[in-house]
PDB file of C-alpha atoms in Angstrom:
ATOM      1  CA  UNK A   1     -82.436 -59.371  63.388  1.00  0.00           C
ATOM      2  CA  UNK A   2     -81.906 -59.386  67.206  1.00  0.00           C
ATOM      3  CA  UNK A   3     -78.648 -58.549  68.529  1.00  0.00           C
ATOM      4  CA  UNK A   4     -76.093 -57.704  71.468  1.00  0.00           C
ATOM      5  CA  UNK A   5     -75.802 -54.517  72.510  1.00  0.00           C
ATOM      6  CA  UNK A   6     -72.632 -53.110  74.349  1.00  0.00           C
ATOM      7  CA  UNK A   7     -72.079 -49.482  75.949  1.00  0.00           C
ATOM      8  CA  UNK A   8     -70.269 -47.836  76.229  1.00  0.00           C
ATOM      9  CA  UNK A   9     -68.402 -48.403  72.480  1.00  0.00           C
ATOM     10  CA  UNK A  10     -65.486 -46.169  74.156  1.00  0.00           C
ATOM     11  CA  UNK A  11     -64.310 -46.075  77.792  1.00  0.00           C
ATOM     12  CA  UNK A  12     -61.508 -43.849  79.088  1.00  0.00           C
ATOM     13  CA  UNK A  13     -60.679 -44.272  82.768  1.00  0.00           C
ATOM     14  CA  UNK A  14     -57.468 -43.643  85.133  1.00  0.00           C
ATOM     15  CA  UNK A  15     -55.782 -46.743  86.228  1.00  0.00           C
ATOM     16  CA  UNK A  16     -56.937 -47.917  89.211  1.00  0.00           C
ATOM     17  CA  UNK A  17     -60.668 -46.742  88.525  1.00  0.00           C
ATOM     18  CA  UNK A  18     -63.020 -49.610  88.813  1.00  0.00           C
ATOM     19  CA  UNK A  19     -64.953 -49.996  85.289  1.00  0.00           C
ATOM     20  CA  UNK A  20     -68.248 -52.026  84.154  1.00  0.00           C
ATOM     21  CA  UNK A  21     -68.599 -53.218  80.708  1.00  0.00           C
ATOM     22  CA  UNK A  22     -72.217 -53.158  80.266  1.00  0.00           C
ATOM     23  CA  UNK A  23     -73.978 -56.000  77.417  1.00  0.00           C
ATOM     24  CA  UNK A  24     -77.479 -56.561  76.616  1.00  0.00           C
ATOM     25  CA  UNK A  25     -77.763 -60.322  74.951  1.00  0.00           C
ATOM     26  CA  UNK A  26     -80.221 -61.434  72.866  1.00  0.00           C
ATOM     27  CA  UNK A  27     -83.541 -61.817  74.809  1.00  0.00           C
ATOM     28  CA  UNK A  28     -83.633 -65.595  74.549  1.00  0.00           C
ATOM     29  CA  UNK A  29     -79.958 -66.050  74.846  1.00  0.00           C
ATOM     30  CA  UNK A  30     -78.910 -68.815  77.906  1.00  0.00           C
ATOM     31  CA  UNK A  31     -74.927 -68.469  77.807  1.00  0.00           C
ATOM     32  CA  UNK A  32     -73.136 -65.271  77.828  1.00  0.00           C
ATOM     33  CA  UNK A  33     -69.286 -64.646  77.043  1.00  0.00           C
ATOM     34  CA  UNK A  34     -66.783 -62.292  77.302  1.00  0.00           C
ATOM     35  CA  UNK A  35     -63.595 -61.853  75.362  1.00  0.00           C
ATOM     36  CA  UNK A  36     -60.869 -59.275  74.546  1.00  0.00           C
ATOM     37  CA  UNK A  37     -58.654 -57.923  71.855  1.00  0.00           C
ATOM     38  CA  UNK A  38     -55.339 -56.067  72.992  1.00  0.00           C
ATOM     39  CA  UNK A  39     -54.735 -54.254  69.805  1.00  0.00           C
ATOM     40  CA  UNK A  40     -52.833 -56.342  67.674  1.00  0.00           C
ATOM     41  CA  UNK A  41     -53.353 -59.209  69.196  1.00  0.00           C
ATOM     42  CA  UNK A  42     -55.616 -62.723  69.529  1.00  0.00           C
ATOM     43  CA  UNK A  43     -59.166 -62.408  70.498  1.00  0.00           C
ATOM     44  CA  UNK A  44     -59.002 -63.910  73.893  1.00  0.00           C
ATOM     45  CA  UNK A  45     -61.786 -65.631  75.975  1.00  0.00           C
ATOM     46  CA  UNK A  46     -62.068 -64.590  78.967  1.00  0.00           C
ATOM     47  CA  UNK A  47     -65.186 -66.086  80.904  1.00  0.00           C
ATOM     48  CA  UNK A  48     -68.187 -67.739  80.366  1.00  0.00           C
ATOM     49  CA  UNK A  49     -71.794 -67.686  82.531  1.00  0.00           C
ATOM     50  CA  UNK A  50     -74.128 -70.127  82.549  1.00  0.00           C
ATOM     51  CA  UNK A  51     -77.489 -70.530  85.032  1.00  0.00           C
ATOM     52  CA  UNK A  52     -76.195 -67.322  87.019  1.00  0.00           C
ATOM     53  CA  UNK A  53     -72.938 -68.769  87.623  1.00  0.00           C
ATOM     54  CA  UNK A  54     -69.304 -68.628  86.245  1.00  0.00           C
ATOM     55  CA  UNK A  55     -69.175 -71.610  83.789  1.00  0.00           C
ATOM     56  CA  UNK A  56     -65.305 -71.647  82.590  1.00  0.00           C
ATOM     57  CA  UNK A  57     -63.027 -68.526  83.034  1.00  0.00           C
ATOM     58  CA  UNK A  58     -59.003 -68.222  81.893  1.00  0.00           C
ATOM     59  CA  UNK A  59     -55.950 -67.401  83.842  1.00  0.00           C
ATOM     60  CA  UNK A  60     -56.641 -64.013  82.355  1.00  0.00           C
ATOM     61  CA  UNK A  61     -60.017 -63.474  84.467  1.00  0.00           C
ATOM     62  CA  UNK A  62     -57.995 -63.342  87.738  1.00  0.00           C
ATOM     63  CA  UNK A  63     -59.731 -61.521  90.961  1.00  0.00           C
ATOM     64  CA  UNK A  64     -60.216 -58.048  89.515  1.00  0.00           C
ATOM     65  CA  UNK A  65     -62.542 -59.478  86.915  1.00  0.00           C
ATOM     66  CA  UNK A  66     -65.844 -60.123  87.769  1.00  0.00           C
ATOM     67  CA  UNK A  67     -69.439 -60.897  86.030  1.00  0.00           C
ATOM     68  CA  UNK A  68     -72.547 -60.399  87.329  1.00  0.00           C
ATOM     69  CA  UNK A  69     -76.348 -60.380  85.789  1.00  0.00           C
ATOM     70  CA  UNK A  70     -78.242 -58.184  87.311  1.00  0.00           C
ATOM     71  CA  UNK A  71     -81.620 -58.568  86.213  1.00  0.00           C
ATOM     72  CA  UNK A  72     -82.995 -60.579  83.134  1.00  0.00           C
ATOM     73  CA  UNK A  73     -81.194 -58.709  80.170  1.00  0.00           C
ATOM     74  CA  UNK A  74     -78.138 -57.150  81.605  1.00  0.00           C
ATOM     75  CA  UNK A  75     -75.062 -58.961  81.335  1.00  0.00           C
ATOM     76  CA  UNK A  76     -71.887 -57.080  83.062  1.00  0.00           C
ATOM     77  CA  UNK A  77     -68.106 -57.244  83.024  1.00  0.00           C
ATOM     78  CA  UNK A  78     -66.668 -55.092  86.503  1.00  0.00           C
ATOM     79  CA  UNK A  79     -62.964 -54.577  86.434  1.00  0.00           C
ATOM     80  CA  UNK A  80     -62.330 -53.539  89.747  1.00  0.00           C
ATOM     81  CA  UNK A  81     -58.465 -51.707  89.930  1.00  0.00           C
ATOM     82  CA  UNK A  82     -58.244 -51.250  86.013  1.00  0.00           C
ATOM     83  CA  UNK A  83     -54.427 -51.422  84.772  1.00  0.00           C
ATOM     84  CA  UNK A  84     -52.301 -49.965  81.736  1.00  0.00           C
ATOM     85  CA  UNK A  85     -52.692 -53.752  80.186  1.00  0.00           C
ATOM     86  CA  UNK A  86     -56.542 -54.020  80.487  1.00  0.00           C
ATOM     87  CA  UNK A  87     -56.469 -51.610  77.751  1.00  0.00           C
ATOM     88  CA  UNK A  88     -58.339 -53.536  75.060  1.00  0.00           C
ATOM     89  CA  UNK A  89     -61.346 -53.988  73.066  1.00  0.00           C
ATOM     90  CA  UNK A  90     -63.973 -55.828  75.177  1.00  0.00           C
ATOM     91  CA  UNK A  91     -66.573 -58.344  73.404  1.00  0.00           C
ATOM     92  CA  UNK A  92     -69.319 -59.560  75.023  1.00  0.00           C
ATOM     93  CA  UNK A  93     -71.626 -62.581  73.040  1.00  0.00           C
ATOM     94  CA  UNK A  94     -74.240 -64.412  73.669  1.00  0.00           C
ATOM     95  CA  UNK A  95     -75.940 -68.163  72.441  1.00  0.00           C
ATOM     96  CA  UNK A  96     -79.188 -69.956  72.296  1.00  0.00           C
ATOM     97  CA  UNK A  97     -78.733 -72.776  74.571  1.00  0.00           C
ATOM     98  CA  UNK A  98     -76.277 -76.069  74.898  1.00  0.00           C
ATOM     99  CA  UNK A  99     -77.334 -77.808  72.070  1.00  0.00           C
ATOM    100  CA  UNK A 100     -74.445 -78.563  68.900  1.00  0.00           C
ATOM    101  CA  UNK A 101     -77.200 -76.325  66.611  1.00  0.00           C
ATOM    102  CA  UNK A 102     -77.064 -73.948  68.527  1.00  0.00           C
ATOM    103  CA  UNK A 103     -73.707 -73.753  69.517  1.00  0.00           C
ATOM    104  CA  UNK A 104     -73.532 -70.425  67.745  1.00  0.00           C
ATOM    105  CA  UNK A 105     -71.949 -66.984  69.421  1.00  0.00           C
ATOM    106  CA  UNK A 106     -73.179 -63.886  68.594  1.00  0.00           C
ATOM    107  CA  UNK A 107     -71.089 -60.803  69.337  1.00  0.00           C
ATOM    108  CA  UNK A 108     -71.707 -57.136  70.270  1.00  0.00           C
ATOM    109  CA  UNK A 109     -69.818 -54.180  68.414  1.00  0.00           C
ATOM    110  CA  UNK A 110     -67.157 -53.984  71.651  1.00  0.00           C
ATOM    111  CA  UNK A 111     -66.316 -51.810  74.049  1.00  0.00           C
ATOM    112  CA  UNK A 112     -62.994 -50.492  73.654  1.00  0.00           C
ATOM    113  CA  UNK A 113     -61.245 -49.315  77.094  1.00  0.00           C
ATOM    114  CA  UNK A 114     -58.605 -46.995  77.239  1.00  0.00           C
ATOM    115  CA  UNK A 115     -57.045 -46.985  80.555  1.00  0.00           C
ATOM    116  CA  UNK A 116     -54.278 -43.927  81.164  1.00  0.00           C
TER     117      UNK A 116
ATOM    118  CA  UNK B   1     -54.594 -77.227  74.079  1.00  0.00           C
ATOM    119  CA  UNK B   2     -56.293 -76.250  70.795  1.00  0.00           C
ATOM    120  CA  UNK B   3     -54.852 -73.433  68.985  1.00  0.00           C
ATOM    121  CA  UNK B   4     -56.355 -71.963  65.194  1.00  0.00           C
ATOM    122  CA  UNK B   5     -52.898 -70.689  62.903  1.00  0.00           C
ATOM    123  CA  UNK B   6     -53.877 -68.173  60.751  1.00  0.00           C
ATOM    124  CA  UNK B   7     -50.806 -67.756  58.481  1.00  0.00           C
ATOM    125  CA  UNK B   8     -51.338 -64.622  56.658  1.00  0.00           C
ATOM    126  CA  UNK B   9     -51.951 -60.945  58.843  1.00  0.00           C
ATOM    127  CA  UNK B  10     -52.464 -59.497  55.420  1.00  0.00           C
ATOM    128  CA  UNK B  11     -53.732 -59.819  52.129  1.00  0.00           C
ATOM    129  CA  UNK B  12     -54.805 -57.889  49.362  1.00  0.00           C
ATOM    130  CA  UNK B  13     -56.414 -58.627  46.207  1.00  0.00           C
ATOM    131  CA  UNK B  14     -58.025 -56.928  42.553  1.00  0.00           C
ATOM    132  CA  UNK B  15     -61.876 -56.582  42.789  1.00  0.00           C
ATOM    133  CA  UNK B  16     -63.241 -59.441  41.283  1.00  0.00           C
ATOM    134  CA  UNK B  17     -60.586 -62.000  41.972  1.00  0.00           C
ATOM    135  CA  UNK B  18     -60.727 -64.966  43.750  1.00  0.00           C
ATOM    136  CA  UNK B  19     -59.692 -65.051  47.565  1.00  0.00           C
ATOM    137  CA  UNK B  20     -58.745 -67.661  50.099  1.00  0.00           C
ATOM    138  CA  UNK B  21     -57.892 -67.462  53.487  1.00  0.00           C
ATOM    139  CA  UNK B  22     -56.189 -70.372  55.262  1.00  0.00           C
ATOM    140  CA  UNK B  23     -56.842 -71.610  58.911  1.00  0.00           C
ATOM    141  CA  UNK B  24     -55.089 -74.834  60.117  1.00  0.00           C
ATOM    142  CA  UNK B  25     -56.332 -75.779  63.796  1.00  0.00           C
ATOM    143  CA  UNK B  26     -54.792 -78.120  66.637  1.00  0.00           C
ATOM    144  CA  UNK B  27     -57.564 -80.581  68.219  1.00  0.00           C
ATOM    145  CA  UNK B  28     -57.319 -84.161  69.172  1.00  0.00           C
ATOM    146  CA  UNK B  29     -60.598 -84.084  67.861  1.00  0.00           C
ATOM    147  CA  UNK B  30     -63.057 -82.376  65.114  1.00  0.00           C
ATOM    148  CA  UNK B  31     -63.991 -79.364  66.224  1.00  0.00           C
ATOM    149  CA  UNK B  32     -66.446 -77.018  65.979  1.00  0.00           C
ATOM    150  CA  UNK B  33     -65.145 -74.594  63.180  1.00  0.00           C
ATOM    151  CA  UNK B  34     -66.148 -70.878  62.232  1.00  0.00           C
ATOM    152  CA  UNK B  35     -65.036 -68.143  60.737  1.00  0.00           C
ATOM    153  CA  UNK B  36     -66.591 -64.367  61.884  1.00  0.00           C
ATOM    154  CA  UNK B  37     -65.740 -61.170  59.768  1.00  0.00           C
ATOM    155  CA  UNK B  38     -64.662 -57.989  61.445  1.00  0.00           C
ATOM    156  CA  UNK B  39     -65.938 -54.661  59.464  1.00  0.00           C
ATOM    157  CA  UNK B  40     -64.328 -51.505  61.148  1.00  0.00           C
ATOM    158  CA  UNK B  41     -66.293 -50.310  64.077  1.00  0.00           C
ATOM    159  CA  UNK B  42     -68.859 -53.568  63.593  1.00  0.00           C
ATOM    160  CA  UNK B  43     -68.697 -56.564  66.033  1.00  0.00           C
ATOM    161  CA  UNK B  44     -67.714 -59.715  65.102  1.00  0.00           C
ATOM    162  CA  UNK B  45     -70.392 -61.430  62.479  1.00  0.00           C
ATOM    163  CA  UNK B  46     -70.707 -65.115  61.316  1.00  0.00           C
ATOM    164  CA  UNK B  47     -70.119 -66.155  57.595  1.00  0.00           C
ATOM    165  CA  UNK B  48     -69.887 -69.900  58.182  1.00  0.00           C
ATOM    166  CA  UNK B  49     -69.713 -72.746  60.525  1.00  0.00           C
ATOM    167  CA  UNK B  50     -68.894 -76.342  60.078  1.00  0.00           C
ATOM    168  CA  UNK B  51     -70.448 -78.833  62.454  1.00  0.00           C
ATOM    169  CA  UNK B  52     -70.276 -82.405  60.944  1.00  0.00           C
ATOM    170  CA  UNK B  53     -71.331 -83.547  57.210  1.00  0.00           C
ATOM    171  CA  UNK B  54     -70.707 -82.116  54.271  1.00  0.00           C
ATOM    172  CA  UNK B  55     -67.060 -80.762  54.265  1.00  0.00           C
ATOM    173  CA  UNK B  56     -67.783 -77.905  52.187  1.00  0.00           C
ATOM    174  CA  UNK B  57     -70.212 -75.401  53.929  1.00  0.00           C
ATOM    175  CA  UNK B  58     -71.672 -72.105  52.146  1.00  0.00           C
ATOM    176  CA  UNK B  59     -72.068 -68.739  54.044  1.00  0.00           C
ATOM    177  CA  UNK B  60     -73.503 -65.633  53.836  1.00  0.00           C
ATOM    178  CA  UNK B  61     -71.843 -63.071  51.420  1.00  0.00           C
ATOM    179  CA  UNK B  62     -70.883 -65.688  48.843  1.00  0.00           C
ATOM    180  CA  UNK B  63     -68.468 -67.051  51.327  1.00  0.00           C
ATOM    181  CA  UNK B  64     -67.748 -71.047  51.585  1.00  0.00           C
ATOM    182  CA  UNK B  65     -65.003 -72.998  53.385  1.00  0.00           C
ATOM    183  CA  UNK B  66     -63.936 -76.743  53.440  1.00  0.00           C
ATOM    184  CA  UNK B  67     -62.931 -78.771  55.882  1.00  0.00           C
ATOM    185  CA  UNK B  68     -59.903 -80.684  55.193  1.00  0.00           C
ATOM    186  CA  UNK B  69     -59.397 -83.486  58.475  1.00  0.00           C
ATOM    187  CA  UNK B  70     -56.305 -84.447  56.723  1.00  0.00           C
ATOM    188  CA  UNK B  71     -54.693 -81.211  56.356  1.00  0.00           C
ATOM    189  CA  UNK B  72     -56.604 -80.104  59.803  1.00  0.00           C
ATOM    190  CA  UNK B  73     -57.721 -76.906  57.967  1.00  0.00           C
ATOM    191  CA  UNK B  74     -60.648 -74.791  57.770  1.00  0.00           C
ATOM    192  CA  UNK B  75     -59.826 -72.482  54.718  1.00  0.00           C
ATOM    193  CA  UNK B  76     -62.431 -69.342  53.732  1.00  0.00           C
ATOM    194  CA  UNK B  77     -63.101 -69.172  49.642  1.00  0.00           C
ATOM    195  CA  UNK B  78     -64.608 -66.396  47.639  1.00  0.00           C
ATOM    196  CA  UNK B  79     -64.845 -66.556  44.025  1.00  0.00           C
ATOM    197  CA  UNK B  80     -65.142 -62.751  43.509  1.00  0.00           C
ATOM    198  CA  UNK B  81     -64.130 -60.175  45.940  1.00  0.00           C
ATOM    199  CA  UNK B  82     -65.869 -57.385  46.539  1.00  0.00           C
ATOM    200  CA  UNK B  83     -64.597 -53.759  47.955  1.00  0.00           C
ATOM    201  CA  UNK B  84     -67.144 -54.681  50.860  1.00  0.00           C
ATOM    202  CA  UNK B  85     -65.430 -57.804  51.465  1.00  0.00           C
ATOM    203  CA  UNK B  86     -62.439 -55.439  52.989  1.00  0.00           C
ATOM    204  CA  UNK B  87     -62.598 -56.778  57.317  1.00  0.00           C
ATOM    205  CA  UNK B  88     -60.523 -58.449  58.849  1.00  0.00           C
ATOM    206  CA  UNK B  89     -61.497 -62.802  59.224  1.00  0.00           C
ATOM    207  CA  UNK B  90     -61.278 -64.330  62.075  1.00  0.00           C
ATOM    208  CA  UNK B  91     -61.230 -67.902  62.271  1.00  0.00           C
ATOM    209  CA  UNK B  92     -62.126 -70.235  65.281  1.00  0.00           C
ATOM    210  CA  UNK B  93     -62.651 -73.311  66.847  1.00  0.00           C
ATOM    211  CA  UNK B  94     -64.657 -74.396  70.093  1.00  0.00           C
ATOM    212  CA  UNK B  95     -64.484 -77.325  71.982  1.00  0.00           C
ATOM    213  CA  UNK B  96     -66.509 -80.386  73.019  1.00  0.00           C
ATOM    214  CA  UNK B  97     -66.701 -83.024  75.687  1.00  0.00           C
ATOM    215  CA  UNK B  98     -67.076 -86.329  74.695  1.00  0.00           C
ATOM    216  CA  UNK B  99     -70.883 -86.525  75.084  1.00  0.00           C
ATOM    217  CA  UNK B 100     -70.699 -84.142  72.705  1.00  0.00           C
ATOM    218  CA  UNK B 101     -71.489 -80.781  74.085  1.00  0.00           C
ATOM    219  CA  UNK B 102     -69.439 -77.840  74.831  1.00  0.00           C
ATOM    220  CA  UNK B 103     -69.270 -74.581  77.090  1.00  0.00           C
ATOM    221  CA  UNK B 104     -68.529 -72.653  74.173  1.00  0.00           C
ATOM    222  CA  UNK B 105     -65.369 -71.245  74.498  1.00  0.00           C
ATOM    223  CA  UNK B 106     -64.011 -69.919  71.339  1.00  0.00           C
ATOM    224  CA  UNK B 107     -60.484 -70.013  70.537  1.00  0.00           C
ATOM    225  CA  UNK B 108     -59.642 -67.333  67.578  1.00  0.00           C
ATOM    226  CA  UNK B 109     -56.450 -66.994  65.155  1.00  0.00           C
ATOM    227  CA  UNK B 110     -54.565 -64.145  64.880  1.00  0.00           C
ATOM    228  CA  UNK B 111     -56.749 -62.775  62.200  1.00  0.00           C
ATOM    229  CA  UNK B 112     -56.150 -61.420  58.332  1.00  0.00           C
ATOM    230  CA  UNK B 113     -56.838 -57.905  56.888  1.00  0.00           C
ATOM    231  CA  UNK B 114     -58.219 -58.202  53.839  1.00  0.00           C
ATOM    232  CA  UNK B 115     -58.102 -55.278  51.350  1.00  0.00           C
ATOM    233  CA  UNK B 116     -59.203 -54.853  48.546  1.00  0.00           C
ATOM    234  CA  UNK B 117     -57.895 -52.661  45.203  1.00  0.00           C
ATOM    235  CA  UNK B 118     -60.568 -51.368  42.964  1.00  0.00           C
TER     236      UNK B 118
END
């Protein structure tokens, strides 16, 4: 069964490092997503891409967030001055197209980011 | 805004006993419902979706859930747990416009830990 890949599964970096979360979605996969988990806590949309643009995004995905797609299977989260409170577990997911029957996320195993 | 309650944080149950786990959502509308399983170190995988139709939708694992509009609940059943079944369940909701379509954003509950006694 095809699925979303995410590396690293375990980040460490100082604060203030830049990161990228790095997600491969499933090949025919139109809408990609990315959402966190403070430990403890909600999972947590963050934003969602669309067409190679920014589709809907929350107050959490301020200017230090940013997505990109590279090329035509990477999918990438860059957080660009990480803090103590980005520390989290990172999911990236991906579905088919817009269509209700399809309106199905798939999720990748997580990053989890450790920021000290 | 939409918001999914998930009352319990933790349960635990005998193998072989019966399980539910409750999900009450806010919408002005019917949502799209799920509910995703969490296995330690696994991502987040679907048992079950509701759409439209038949309020009482089957999943993988032996999992089903019912949709209750009155009671604006989502609720997950099992008839007989298994020591696999021990994840944590997620349950969520995404939105739609009123043509009917939606972005996708998924809006999760707080999640319960399910374990299970041999």
């Amino acid at each position: 069964e095809p699925e979303v890949t995410q590396t690293p599964s375990h980040q460490v970096t100082q604060m203030g490092q830049e990161v990228i979360l790095r997600c491969v979605p499933i090949s025919n996969h139109l809408y990609f997503y990315w959402y966190r988990q403070i430990l403890g806590q909600k999972v947590e949309f963050l934003v969602s891409f669309y067409n190679n643009e920014i589709s809907e995004k929350s107050e959490i995905f301020d200017d230090q967030f940013s997505v990109e797609r590279p090329d035509g299977s990477n999918f990438t989260l860059k957080i660009r001055s990480t803090k103590l409170e980005d520390s989290a577990m990172y999911f990236c997911a991906s579905r088919e197209r817009l269509a209700v029957a399809k309106n199905i996320q798939y999720f990748g195993a997580g990053t989890r980011l450790s920021v000290l | 805004a939409q918001s999914v309650t998930q009352p319990d944080i933790h349960i635990t149950v005998s193998e072989g006993a019966s399980l539910e786990l409750r999900c009450n959502y806010s919408y002005g509308a019917t949502p799209y419902l799920f509910w995703y399983v969490q296995s330690p170190g696994q991502g987040l995988q679907l048992l079950l979706k509701y759409f439209s139709g038949d309020t009482l939708v089957q999943g993988i694992k032996g999992f089903e859930a019912e949709f209750k509009r009155s009671q604006s609940s989502f609720n997950l059943r099992k008839p007989s747990v298994h020591w696999s079944d021990a994840a944590e369940y997620f349950c969520a909701v995404v939105s739609r416009n009123a043509g009917g379509t939606s972005y996708g954003k998924l809006t999760f509950g707080q999640g319960t830990i399910l374990t299970v006694h041999p």
